[in-house]
PDB file of C-alpha atoms in Angstrom:
ATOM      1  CA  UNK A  74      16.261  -6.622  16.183  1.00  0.00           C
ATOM      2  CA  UNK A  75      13.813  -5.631  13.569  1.00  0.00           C
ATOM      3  CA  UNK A  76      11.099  -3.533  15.968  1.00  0.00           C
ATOM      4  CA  UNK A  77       8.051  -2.141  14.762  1.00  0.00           C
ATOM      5  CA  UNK A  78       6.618   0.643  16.586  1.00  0.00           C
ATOM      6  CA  UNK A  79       3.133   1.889  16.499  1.00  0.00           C
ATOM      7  CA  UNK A  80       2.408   5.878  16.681  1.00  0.00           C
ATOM      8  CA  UNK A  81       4.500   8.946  15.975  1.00  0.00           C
ATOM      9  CA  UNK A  82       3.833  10.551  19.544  1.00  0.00           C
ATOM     10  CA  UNK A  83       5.613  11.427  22.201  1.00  0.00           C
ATOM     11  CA  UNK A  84       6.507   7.744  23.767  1.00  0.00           C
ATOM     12  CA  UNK A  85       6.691   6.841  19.727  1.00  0.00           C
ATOM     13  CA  UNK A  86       9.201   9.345  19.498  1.00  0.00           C
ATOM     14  CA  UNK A  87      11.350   8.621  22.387  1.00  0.00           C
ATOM     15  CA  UNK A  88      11.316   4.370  21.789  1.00  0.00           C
ATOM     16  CA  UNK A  89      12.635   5.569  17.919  1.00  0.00           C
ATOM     17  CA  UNK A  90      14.827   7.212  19.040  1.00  0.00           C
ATOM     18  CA  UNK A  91      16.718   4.740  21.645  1.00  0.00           C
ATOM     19  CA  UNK A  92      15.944   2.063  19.352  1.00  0.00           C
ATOM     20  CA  UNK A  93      17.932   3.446  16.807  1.00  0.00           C
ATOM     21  CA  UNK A  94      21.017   4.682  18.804  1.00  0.00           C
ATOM     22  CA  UNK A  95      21.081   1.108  20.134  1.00  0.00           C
ATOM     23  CA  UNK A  96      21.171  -0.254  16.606  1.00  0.00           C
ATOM     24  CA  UNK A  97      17.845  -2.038  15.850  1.00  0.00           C
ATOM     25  CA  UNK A  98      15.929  -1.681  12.697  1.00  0.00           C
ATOM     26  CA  UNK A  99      12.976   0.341  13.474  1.00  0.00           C
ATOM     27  CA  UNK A 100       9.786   0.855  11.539  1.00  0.00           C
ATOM     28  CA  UNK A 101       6.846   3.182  12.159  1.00  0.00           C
ATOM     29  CA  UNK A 102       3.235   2.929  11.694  1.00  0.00           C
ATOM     30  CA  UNK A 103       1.012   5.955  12.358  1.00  0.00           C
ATOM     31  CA  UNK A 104      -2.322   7.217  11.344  1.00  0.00           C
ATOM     32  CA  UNK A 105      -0.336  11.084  10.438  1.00  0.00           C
ATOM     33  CA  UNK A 106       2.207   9.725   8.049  1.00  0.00           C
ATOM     34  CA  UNK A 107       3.325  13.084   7.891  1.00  0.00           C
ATOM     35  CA  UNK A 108       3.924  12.847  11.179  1.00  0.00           C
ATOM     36  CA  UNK A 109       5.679   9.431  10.841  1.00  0.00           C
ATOM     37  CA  UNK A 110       7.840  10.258   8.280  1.00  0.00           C
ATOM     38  CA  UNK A 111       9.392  12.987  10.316  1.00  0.00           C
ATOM     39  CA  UNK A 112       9.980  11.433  13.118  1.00  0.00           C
ATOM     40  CA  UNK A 113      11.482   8.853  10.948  1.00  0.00           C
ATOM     41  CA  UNK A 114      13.686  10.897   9.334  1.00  0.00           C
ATOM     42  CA  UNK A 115      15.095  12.679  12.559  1.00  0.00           C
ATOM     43  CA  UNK A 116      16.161   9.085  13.694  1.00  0.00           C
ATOM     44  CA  UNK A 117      17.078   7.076  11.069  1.00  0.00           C
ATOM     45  CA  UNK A 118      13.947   5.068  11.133  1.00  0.00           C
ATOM     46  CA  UNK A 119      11.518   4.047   8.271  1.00  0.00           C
ATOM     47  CA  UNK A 120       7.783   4.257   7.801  1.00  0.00           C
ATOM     48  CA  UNK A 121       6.351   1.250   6.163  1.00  0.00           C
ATOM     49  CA  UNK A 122       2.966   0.120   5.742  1.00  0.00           C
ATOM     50  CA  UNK A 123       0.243  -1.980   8.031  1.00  0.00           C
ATOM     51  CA  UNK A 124       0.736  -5.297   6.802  1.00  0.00           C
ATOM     52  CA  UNK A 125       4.342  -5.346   7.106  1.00  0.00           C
ATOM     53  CA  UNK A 126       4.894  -4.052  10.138  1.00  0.00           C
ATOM     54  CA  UNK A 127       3.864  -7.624  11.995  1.00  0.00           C
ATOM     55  CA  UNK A 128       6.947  -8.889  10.062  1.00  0.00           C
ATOM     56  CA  UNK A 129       8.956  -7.371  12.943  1.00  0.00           C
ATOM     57  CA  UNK A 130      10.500  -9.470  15.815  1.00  0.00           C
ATOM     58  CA  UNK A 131       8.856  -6.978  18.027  1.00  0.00           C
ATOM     59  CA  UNK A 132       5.706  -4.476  17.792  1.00  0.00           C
ATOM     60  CA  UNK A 133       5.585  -1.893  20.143  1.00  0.00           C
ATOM     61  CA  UNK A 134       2.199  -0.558  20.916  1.00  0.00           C
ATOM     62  CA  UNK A 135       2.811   2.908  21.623  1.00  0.00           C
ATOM     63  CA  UNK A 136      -0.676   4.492  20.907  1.00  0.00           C
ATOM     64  CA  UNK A 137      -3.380   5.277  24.072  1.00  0.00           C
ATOM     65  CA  UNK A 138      -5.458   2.617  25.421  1.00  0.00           C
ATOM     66  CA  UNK A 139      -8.594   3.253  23.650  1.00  0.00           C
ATOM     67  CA  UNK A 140      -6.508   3.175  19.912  1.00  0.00           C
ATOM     68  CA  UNK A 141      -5.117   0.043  20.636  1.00  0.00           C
ATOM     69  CA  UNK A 142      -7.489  -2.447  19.741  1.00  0.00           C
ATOM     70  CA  UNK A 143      -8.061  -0.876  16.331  1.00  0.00           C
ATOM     71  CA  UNK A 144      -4.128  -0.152  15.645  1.00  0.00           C
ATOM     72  CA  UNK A 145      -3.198  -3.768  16.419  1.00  0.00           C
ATOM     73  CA  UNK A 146      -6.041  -4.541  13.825  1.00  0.00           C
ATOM     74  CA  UNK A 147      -4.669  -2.785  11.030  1.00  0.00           C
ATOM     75  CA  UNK A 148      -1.271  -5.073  10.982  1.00  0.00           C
ATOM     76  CA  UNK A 149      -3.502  -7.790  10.395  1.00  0.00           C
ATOM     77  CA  UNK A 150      -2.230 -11.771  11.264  1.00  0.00           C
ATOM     78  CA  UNK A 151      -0.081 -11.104  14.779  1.00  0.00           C
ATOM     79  CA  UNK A 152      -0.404 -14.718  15.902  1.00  0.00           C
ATOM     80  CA  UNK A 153       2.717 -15.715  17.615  1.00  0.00           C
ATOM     81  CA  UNK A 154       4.163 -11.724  17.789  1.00  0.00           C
ATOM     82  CA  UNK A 155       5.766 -10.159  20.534  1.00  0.00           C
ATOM     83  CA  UNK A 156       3.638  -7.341  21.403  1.00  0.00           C
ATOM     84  CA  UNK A 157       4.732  -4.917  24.056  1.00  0.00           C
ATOM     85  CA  UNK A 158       1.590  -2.812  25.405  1.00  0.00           C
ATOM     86  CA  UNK A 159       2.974   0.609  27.555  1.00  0.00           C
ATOM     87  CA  UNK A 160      -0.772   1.712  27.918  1.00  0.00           C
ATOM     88  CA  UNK A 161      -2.605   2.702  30.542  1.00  0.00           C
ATOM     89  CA  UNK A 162      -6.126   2.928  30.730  1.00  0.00           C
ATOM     90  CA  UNK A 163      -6.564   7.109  31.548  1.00  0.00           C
ATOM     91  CA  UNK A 164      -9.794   9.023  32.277  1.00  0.00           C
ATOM     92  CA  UNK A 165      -9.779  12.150  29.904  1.00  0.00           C
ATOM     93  CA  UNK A 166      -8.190  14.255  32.922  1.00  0.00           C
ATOM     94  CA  UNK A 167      -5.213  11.762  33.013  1.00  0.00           C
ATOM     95  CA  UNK A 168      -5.783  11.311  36.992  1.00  0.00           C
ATOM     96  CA  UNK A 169      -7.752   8.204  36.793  1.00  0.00           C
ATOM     97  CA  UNK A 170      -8.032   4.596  35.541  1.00  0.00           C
ATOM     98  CA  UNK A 171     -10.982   3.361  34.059  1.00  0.00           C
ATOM     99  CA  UNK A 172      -9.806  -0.569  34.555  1.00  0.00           C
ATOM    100  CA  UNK A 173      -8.514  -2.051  37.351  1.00  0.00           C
ATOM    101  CA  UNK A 174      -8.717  -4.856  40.101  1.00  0.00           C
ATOM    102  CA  UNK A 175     -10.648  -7.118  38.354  1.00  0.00           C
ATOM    103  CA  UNK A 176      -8.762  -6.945  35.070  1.00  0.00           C
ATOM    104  CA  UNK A 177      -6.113  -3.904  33.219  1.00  0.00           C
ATOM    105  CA  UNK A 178      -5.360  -2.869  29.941  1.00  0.00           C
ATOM    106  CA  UNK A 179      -2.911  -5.891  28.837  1.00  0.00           C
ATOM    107  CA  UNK A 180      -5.196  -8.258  29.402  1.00  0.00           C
ATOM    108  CA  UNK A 181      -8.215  -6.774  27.447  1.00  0.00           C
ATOM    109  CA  UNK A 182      -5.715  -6.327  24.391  1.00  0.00           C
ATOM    110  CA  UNK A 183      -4.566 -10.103  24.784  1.00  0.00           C
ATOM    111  CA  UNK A 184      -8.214 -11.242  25.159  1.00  0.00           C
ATOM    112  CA  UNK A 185      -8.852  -9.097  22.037  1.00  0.00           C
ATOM    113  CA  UNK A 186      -5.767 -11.068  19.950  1.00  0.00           C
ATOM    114  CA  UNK A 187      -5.315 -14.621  21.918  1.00  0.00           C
ATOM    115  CA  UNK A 188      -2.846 -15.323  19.335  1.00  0.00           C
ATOM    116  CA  UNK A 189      -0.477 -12.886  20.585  1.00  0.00           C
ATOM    117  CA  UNK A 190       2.316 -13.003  22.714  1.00  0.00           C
ATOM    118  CA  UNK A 191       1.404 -10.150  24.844  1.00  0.00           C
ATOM    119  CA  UNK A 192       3.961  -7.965  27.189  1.00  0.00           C
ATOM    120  CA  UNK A 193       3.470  -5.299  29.908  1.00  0.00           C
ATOM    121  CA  UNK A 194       6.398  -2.889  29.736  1.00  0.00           C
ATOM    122  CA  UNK A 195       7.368   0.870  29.892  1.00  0.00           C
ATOM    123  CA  UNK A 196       3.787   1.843  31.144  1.00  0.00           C
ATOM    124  CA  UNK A 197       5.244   4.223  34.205  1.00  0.00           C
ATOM    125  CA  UNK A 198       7.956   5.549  32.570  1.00  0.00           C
ATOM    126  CA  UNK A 199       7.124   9.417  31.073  1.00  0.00           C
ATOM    127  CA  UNK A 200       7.920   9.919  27.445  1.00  0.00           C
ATOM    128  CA  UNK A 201      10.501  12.724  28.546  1.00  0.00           C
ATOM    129  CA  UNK A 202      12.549  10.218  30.269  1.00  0.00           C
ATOM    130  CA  UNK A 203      12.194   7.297  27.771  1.00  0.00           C
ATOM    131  CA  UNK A 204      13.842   9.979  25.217  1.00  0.00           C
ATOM    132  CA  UNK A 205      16.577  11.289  27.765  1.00  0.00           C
ATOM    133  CA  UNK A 206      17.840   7.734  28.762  1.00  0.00           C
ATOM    134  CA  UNK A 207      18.516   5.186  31.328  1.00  0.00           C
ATOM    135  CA  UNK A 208      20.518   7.039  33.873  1.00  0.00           C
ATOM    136  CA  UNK A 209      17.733   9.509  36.306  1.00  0.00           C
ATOM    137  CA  UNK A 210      19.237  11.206  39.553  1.00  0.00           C
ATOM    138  CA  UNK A 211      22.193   8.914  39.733  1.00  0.00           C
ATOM    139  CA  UNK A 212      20.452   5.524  39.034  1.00  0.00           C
ATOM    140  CA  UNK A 213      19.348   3.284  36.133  1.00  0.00           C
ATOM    141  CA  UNK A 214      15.409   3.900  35.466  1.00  0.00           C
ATOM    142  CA  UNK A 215      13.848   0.227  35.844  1.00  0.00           C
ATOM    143  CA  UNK A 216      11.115  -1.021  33.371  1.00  0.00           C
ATOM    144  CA  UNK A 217       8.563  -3.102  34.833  1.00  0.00           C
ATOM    145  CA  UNK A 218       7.926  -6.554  32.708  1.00  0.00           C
ATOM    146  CA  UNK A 219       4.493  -8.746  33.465  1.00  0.00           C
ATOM    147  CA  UNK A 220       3.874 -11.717  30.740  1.00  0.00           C
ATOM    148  CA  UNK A 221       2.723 -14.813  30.844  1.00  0.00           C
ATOM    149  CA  UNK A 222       5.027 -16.132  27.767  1.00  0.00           C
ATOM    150  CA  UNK A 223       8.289 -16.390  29.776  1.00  0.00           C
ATOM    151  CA  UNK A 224      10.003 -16.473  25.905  1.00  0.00           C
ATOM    152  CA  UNK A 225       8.463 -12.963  24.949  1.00  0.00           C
ATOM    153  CA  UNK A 226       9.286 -11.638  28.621  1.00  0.00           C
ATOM    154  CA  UNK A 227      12.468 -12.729  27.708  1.00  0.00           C
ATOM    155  CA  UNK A 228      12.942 -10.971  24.510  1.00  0.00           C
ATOM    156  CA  UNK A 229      11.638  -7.696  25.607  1.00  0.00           C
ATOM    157  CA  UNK A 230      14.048  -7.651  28.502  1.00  0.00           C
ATOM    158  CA  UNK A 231      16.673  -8.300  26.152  1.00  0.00           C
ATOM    159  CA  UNK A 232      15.606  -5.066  24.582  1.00  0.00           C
ATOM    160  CA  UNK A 233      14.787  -2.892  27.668  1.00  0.00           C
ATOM    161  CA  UNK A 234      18.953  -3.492  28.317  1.00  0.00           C
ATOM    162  CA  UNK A 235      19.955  -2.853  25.021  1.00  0.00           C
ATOM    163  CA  UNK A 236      18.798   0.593  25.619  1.00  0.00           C
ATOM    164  CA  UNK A 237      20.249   0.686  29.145  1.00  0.00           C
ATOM    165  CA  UNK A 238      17.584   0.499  31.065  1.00  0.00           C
ATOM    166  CA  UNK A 239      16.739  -2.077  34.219  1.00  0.00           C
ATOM    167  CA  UNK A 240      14.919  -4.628  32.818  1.00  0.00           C
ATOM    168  CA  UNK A 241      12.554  -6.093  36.537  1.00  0.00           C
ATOM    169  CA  UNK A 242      10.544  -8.997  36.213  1.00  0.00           C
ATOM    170  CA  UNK A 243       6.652  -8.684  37.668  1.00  0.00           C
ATOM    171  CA  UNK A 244       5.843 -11.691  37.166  1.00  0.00           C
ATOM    172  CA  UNK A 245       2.624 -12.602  35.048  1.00  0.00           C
ATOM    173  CA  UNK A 246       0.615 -10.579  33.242  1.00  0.00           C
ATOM    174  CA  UNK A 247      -2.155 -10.215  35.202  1.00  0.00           C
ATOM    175  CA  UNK A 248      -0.039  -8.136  37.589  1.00  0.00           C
ATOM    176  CA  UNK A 249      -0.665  -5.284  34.873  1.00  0.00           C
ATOM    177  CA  UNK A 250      -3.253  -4.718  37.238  1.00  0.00           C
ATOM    178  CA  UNK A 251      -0.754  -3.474  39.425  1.00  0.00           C
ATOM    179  CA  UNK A 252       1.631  -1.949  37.151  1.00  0.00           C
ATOM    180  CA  UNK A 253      -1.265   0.812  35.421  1.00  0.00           C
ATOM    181  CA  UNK A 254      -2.246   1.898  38.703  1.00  0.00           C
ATOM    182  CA  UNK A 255       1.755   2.958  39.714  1.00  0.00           C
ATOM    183  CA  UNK A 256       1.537   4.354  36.108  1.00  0.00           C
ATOM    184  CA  UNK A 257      -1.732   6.247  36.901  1.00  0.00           C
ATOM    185  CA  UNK A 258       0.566   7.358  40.259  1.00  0.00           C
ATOM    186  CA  UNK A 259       3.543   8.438  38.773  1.00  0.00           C
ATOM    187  CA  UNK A 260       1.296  10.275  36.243  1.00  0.00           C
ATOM    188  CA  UNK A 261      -0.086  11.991  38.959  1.00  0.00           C
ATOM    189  CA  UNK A 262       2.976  12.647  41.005  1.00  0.00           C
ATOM    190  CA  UNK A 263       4.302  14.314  37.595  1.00  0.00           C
ATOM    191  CA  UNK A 264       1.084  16.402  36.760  1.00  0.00           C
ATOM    192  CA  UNK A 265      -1.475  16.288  39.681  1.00  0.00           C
ATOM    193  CA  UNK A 266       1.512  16.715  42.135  1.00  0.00           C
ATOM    194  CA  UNK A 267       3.361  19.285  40.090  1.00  0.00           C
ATOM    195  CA  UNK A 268       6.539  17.062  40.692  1.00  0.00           C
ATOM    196  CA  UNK A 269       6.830  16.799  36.553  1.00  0.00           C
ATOM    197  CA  UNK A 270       8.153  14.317  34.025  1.00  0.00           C
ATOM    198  CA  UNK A 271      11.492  13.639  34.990  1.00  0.00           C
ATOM    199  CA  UNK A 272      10.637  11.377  37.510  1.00  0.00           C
ATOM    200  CA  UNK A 273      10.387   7.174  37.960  1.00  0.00           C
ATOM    201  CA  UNK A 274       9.069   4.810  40.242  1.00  0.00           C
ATOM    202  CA  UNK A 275      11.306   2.204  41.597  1.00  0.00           C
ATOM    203  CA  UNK A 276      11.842   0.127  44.402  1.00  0.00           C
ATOM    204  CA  UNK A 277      15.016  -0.132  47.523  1.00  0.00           C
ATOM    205  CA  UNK A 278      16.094  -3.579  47.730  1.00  0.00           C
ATOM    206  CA  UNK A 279      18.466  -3.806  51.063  1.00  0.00           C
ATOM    207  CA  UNK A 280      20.801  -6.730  49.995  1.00  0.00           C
TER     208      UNK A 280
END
């Protein structure tokens, strides 16, 4: 697939460079295109410019909550686009949400661009694992997916396994509002908790 990711952070860095070793086309937009153009040259990536980037199959919104709005702007036209949000909507000291219950990140991006086809994915997985791949203390790290398009859920699962990971449907996307608080969680398990980055949430099924 052609996938467009937005940012040149650490999650930015670590979706490049899966996306690539799986074999998609990947493209990165980033306010530091020094930045951007470094990280795509360590991957095999390209940089390209705003209004292109919606030409991809997929746009991954890799930025934090409150650039999102505002990056998603910038590509212009995204009716009909398969947008996967991984934010989640931190406090400054990373141990809090400032949504929740009532509503959660996803959904204030998709009421900000009803055109959209809008995906929650990858929000409680740490950058350091993204970029070290599937396989975490003898298991398959699973990716949580809420949507409401069952199409675009489709699609992004397709590209959760092409990087090996466990693609686990959560149904619709108002269950974000349960997926950013286990993100907030694991985020504090890994900081708060002093248990680190290398960690996942996941669930036991007894079958």
């Amino acid at each position: 697939m052609k996938i467009t990711v937005i940012g040149a952070g650490n999650m930015a860095a670590g979706f490049v460079k899966q996306l690539t070793k799986a074999g998609h086309l990947v493209y990165i937009v980033g306010r530091d295109a020094g930045k951007s153009e470094a990280l795509a040259k360590q991957f095999g990536a390209k940089t390209t410019e705003p209004a292109k980037a919606a030409e991809a199959d997929v746009i991954i919104l890799a930025t934090a909550y409150g650039d999102a709005v505002n990056a998603l702007r910038a590509l212009g036209n995204l009716d009909g686009k398969v947008i996967i949000d991984i934010t989640n909507p931190l406090s400054a000291d990373y141990m809090s949400l400032t949504l929740g219950h009532v509503t959660s990140a996803a959904e204030e991006i998709a009421n900000a661009f009803p055109g959209v086809r809008l995906v929650k994915a990858f929000n409680t997985i740490f950058a350091q694992v993204l970029a070290a791949g599937p396989e975490l203390a003898g298991s398959t790290v699973p990716v949580f997916i809420a949507a409401d398009d069952a199409s675009a859920k489709e699609t992004v699962s397709t590209v959760v396994h092409s990087l090996g990971f466990s693609a686990i449907d959560a149904g619709g996307l108002k269950n974000a509002r349960y997926l950013e608080p286990l993100g907030g969680l694991n985020i504090y398990f890994g900081y708060g908790a002093g248990l680190g980055t290398t960690i996942a949430p996941t669930w036991l099924i007894n079958k």
